[in-house]
PDB file of C-alpha atoms in Angstrom:
ATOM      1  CA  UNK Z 399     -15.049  -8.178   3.156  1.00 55.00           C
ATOM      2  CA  UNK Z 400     -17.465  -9.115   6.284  1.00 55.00           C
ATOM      3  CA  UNK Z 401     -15.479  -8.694  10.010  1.00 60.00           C
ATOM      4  CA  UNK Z 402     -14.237  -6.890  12.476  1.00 67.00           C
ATOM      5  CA  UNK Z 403     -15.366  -2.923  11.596  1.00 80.00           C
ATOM      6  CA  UNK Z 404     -17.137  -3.732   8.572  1.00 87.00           C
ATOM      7  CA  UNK Z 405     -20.831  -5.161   8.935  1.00 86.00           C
ATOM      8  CA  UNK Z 406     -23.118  -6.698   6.269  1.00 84.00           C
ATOM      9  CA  UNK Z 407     -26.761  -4.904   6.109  1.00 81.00           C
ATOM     10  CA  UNK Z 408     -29.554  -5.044   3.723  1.00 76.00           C
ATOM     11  CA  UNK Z 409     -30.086  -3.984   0.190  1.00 83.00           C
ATOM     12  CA  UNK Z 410     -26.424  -5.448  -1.143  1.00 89.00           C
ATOM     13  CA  UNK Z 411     -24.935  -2.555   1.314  1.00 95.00           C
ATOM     14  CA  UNK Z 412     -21.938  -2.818   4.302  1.00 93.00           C
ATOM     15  CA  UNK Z 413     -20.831  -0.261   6.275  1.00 89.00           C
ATOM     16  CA  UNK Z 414     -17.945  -0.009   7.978  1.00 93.00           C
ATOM     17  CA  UNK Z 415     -17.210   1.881  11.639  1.00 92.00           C
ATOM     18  CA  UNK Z 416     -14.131   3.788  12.016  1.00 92.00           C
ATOM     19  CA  UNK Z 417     -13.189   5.042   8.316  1.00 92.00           C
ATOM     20  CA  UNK Z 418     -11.795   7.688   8.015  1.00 92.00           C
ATOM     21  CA  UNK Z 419     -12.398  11.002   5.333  1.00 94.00           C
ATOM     22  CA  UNK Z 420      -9.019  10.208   3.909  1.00 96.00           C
ATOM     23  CA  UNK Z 421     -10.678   6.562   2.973  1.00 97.00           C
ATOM     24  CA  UNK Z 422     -13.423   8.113   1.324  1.00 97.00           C
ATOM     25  CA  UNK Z 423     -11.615  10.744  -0.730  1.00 97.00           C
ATOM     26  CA  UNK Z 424      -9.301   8.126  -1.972  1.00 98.00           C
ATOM     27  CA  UNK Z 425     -12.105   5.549  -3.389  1.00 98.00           C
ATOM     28  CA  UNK Z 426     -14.429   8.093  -4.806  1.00 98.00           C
ATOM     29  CA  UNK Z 427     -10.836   9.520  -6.515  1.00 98.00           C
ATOM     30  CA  UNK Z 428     -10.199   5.941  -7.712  1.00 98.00           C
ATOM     31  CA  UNK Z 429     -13.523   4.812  -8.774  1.00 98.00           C
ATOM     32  CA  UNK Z 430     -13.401   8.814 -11.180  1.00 97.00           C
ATOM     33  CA  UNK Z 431     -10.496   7.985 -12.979  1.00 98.00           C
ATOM     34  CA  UNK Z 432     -10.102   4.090 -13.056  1.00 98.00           C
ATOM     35  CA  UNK Z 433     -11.518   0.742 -13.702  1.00 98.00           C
ATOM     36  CA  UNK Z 434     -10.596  -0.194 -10.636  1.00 98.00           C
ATOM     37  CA  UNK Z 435     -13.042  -2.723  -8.877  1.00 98.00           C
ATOM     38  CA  UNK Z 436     -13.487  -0.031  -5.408  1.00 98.00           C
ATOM     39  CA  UNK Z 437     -16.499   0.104  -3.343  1.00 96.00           C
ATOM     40  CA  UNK Z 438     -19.083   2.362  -4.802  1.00 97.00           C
ATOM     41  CA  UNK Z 439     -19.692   4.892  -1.874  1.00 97.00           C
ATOM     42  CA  UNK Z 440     -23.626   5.687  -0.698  1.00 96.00           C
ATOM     43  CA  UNK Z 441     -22.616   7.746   2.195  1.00 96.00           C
ATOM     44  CA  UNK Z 442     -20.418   8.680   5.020  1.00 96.00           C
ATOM     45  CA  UNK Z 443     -21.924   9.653   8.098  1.00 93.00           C
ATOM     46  CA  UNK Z 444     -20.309  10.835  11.633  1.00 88.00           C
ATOM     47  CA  UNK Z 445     -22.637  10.446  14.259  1.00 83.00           C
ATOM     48  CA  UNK Z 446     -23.290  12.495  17.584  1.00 76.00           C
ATOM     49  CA  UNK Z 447     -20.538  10.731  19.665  1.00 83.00           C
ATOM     50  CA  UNK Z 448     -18.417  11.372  16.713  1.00 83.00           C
ATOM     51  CA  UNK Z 449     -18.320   8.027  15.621  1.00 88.00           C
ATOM     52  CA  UNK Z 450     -17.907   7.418  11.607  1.00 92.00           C
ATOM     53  CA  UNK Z 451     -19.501   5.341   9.571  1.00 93.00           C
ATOM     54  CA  UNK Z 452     -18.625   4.276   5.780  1.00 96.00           C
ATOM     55  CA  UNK Z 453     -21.996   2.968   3.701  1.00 95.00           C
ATOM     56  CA  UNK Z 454     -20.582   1.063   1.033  1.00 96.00           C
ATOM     57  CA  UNK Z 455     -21.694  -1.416  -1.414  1.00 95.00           C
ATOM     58  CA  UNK Z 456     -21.066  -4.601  -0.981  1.00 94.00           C
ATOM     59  CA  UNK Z 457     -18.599  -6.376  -3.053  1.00 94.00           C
ATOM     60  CA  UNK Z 458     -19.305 -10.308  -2.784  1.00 94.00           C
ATOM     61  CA  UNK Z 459     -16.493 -12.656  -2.725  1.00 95.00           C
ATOM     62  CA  UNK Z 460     -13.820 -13.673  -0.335  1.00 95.00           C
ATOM     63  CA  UNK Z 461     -10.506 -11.775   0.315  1.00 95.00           C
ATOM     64  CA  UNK Z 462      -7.265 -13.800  -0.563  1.00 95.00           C
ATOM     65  CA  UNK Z 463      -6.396 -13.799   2.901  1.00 94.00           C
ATOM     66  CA  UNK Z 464      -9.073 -16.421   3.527  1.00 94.00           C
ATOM     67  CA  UNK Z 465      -8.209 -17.992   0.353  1.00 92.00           C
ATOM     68  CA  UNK Z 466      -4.416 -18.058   1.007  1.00 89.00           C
ATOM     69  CA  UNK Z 467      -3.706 -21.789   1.053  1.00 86.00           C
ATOM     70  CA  UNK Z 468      -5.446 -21.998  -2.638  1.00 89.00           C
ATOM     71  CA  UNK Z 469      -2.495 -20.263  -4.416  1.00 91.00           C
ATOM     72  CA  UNK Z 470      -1.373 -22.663  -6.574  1.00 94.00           C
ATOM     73  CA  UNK Z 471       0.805 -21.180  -9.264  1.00 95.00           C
ATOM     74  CA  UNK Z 472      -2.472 -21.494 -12.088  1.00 96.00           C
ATOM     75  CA  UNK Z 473      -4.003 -19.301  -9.606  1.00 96.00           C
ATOM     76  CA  UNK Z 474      -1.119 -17.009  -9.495  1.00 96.00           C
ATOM     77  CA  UNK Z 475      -1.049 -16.271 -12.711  1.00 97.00           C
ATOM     78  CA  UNK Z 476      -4.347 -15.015 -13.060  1.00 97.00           C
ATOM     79  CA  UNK Z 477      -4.088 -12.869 -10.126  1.00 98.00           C
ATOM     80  CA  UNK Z 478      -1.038 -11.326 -11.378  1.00 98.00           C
ATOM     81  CA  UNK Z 479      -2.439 -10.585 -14.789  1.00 98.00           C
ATOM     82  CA  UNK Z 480      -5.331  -8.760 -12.969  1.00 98.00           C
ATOM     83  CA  UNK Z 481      -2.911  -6.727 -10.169  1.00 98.00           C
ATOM     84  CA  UNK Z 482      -1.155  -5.696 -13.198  1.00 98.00           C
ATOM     85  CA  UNK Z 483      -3.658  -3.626 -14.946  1.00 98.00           C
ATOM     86  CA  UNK Z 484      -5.150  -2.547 -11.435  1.00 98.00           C
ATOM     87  CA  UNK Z 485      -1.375  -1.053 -10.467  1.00 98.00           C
ATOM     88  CA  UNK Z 486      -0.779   0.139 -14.027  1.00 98.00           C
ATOM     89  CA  UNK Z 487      -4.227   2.234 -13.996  1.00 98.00           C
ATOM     90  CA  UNK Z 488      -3.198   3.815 -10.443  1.00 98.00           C
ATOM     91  CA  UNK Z 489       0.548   5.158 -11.778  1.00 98.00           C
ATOM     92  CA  UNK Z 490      -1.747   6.205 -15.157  1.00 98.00           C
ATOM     93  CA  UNK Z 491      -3.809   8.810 -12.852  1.00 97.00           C
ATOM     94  CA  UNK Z 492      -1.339  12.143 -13.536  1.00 94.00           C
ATOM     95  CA  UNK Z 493       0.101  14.035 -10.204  1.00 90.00           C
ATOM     96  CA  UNK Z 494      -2.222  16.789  -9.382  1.00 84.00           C
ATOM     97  CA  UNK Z 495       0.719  19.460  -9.091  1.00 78.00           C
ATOM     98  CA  UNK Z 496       4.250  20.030 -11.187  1.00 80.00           C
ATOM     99  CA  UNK Z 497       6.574  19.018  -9.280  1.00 83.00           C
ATOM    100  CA  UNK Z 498       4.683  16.157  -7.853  1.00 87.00           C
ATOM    101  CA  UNK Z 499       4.520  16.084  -4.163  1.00 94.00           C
ATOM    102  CA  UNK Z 500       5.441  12.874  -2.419  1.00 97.00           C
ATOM    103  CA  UNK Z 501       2.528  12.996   0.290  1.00 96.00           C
ATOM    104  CA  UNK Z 502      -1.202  11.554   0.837  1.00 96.00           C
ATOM    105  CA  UNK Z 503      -4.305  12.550  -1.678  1.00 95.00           C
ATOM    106  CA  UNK Z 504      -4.964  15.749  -1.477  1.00 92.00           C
ATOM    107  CA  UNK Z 505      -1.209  16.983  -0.222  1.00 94.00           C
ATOM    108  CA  UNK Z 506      -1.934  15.561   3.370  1.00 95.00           C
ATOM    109  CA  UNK Z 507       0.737  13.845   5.436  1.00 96.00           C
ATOM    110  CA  UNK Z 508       1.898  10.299   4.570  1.00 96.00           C
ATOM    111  CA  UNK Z 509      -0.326   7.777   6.529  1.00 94.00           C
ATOM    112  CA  UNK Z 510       1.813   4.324   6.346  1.00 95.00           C
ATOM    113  CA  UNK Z 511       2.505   1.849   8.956  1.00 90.00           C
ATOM    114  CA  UNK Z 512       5.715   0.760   7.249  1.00 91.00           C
ATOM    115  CA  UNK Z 513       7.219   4.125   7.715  1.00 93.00           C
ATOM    116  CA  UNK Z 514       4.994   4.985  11.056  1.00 86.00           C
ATOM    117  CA  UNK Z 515       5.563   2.036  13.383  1.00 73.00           C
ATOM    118  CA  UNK Z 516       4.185   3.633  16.221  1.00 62.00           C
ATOM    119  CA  UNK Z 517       1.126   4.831  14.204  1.00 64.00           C
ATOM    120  CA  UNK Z 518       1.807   8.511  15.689  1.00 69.00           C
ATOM    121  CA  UNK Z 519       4.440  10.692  13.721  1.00 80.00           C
ATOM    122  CA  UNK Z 520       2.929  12.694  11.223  1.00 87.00           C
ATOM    123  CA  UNK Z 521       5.403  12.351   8.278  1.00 95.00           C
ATOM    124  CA  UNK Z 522       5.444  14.563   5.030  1.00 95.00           C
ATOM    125  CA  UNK Z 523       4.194  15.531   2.832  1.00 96.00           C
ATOM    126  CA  UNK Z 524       7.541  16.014   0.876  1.00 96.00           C
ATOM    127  CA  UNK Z 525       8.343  18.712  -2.612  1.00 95.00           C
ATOM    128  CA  UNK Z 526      10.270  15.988  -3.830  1.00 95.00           C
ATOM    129  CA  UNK Z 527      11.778  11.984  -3.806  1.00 97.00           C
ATOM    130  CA  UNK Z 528      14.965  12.974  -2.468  1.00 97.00           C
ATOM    131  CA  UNK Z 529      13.048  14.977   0.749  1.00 97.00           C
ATOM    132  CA  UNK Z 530      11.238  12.306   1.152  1.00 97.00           C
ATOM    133  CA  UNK Z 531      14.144   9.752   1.057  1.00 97.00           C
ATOM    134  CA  UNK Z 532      16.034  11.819   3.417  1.00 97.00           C
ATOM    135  CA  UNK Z 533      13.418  12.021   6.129  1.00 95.00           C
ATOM    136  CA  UNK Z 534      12.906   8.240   5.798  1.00 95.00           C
ATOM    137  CA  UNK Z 535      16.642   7.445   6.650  1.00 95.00           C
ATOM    138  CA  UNK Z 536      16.431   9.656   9.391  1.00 93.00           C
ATOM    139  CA  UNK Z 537      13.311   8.494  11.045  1.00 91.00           C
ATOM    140  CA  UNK Z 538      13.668   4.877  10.498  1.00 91.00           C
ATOM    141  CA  UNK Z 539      16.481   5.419  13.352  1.00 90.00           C
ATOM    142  CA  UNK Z 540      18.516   2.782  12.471  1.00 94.00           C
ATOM    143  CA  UNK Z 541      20.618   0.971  14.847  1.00 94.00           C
ATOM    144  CA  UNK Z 542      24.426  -1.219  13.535  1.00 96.00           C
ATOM    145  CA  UNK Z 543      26.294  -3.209  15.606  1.00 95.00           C
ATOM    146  CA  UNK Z 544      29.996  -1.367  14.491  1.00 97.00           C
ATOM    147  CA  UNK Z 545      30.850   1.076  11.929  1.00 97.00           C
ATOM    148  CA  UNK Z 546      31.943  -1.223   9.183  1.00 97.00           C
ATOM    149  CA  UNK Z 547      28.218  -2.673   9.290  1.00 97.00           C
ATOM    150  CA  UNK Z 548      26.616   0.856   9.318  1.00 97.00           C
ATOM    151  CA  UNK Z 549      28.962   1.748   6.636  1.00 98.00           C
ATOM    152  CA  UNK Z 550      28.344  -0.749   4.332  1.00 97.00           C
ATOM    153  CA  UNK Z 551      24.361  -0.463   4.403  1.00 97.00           C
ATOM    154  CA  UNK Z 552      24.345   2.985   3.983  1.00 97.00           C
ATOM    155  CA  UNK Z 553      26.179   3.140   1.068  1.00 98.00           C
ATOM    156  CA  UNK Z 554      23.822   0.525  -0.470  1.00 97.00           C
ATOM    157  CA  UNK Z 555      20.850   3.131   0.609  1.00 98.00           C
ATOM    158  CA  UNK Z 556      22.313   6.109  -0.234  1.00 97.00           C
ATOM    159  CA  UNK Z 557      23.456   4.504  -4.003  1.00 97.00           C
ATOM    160  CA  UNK Z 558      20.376   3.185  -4.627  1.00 95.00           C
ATOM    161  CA  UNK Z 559      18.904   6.895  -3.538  1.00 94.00           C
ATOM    162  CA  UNK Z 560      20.527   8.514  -6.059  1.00 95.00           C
ATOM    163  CA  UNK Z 561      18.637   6.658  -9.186  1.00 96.00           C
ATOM    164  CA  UNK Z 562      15.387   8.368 -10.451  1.00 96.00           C
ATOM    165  CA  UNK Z 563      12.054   8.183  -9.363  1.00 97.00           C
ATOM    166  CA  UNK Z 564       8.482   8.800 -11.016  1.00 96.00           C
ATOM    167  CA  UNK Z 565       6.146   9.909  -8.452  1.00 97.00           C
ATOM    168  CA  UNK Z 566       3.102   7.333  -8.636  1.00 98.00           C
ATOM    169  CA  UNK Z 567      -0.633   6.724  -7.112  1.00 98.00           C
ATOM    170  CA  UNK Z 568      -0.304   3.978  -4.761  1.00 98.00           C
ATOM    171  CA  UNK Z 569      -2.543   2.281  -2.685  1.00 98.00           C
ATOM    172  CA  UNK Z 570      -0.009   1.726  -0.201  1.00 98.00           C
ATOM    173  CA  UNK Z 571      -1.875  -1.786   1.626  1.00 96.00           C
ATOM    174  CA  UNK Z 572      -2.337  -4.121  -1.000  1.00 97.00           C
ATOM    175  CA  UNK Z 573      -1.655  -7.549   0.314  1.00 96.00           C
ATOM    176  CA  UNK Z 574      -3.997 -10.202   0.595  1.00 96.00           C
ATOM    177  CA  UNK Z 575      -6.615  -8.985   2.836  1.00 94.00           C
ATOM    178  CA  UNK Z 576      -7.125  -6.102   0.478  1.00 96.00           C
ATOM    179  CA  UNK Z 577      -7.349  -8.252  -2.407  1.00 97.00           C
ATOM    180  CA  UNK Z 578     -11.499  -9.382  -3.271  1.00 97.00           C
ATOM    181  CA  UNK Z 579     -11.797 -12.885  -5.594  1.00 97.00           C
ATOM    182  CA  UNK Z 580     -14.632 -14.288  -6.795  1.00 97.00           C
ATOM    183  CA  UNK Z 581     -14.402 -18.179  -6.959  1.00 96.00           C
ATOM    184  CA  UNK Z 582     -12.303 -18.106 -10.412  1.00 97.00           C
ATOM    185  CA  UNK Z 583     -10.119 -16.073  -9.019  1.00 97.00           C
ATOM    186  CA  UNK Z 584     -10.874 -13.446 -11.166  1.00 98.00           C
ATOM    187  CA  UNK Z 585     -10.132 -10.005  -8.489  1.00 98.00           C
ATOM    188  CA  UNK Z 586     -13.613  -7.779  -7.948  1.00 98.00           C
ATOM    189  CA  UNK Z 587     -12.461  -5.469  -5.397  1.00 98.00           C
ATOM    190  CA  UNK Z 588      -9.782  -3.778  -3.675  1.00 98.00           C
ATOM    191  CA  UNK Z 589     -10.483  -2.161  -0.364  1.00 97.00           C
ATOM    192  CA  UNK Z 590      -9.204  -0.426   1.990  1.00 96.00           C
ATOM    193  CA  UNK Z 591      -7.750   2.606   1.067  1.00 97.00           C
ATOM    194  CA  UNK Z 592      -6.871   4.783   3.667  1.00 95.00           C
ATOM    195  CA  UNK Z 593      -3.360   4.570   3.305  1.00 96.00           C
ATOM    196  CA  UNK Z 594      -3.156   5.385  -0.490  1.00 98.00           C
ATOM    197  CA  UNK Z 595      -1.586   8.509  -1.700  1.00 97.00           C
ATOM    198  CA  UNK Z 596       1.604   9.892  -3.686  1.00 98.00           C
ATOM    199  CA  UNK Z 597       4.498   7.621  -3.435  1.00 98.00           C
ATOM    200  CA  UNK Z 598       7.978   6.773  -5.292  1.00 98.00           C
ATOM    201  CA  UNK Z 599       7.380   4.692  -7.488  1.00 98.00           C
ATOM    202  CA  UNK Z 600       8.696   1.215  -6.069  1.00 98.00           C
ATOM    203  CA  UNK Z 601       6.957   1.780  -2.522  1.00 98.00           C
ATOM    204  CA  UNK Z 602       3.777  -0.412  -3.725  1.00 98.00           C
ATOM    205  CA  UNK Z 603       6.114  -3.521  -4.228  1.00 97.00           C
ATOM    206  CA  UNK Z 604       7.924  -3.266  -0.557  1.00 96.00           C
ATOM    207  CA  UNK Z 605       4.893  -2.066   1.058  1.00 96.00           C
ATOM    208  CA  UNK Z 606       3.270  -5.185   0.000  1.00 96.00           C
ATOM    209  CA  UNK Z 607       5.792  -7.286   1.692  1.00 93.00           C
ATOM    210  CA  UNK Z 608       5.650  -5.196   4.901  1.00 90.00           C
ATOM    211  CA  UNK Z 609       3.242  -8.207   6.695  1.00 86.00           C
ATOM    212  CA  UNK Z 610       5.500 -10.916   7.907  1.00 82.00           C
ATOM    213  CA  UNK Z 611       3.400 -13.549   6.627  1.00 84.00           C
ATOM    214  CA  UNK Z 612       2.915 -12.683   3.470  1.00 84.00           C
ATOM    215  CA  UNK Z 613       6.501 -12.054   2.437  1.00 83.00           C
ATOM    216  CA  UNK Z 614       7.184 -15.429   1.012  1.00 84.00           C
ATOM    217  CA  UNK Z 615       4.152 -16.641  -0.750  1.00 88.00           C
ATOM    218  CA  UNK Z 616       2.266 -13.103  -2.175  1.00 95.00           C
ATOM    219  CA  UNK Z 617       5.197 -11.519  -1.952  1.00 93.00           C
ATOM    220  CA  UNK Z 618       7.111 -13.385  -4.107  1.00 92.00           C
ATOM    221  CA  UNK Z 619       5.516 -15.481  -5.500  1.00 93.00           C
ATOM    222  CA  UNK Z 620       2.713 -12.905  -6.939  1.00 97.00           C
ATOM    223  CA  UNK Z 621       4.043  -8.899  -5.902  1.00 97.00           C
ATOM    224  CA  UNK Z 622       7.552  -9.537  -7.090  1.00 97.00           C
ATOM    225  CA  UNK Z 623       5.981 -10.795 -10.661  1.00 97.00           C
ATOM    226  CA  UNK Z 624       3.905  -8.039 -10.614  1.00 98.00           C
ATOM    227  CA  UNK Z 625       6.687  -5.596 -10.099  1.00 98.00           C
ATOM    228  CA  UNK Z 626      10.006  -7.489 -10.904  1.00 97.00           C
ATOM    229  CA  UNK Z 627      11.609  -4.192 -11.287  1.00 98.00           C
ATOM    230  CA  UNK Z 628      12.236  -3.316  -7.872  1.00 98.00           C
ATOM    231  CA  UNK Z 629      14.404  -6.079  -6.329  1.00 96.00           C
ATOM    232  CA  UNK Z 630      16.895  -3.976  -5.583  1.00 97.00           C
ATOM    233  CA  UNK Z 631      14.529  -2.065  -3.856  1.00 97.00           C
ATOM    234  CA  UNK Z 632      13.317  -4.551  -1.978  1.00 96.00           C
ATOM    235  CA  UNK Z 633      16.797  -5.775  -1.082  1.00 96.00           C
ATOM    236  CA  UNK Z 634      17.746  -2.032   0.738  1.00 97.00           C
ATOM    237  CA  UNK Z 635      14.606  -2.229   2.101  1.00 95.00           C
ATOM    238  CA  UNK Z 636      15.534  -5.515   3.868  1.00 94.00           C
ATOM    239  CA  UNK Z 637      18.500  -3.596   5.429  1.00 96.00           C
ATOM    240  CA  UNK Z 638      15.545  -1.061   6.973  1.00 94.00           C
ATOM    241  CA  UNK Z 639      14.291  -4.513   8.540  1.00 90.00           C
ATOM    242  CA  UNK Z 640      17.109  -5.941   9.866  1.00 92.00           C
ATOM    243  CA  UNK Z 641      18.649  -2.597  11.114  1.00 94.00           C
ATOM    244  CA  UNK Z 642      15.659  -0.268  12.309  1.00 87.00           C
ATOM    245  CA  UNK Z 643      15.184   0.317  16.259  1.00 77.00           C
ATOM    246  CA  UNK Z 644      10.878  -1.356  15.963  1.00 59.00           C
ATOM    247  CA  UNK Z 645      10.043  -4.226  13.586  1.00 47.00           C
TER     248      UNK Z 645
END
């Protein structure tokens, strides 16, 4: 977890320059009410030129990024068992309000790259799926090349719309990068959490394929066995790719 913004120090601690308060609501949230293998936090600091700075612990091991090439399918398997019960403990944590709001922790906007290409637009939060569904469609600003094209896709959104969705924690950023191993294999941290907050249900699984690279190998070859469930999902959300104005 050593690079860019985040910087080893003594006494088994990192910190990292740039997080933001969202980050460190979402981990200490985590860490409450899970299992989950998250940073513990020591303290977050924001210094006279307003600069902020995230004193972590440090979690030793290598991120699956720089282990990519080692994911054999024995390998696989044994990160899949462990995503498993780290994504089942997240949609365990109970909504904090009735209805559930689709929005980030603590009913602040949405914060995703997937949906915010520019990294600008505020977006949400949203009293319900369908809200939120709605706004998507119409801020994805998606482009067809004749009618019987733009016709045909959105009936395939708008059908697949309509079905029912719990409204889940989701870290909202897990691919590989985000993903600690020790040398079994075995995962001991997940990281970065900025981006985590109240989402439908399915969003983990296609936000996990949102990096180019990663859409064949983790994403299905480990994400789509982790959440096989949401193909068709993943599917529509393909027409969002090949259709939307920036990708």
């Amino acid at each position: 977890m050593i690079g860019g913004n985040v910087q080893r120090t003594s006494y088994g601690l990192c910190f990292k320059r740039g997080a933001l308060q969202r980050e460190v609501t979402a981990m200490r949230f985590v860490r409450k009410r899970t299992t989950i293998p998250v940073p513990f936090i020591v303290d977050y600091l924001v210094s006279d030129d307003n600069e902020n700075y995230l004193i972590m612990e440090l979690i030793l091991g290598e991120t699956l990024a720089d282990q990519y090439g080692s994911l054999t399918e024995d390998v696989c398997h044994i990160i899949i068992r462990d995503l498993i019960d780290i994504t089942n403990q997240l949609r365990s944590i109970p909504p904090p309000s009735r209805p559930p709001l689709v929005c980030g922790l603590g009913s602040i906007p949405i914060d995703c790259r997937r949906i915010q290409l520019n990294g600008s637009s505020s977006f949400g939060p949203f009293d319900s799926v369908k809200a939120f569904h709605e706004e998507l469609l119409k801020f994805s600003n998606l482009e067809f090349p004749n009618q019987e094209t733009e016709s045909a896709a959105l009936s395939e959104i708008h059908r697949l719309y309509e079905k029912p969705y719990r409204i889940v924690f989701t870290h909202n950023d897990l691919h590989p990068g985000n993903v600690i191993v020790d040398a079994n294999f075995r995962i001991v941290g997940i990281i970065d959490w900025e981006s985590s907050g109240w989402m439908p249900e399915y969003w983990e699984y296609i936000k996990s394929r949102f990096i180019y690279q990663y859409r064949k190998r983790w994403g299905g070859r480990v994400m789509a066995r982790v959440f096989p469930e949401y193909e068709e999902e993943w599917e529509v959300d393909c027409i969002y790719y090949a259709h939307r104005m920036r990708y």
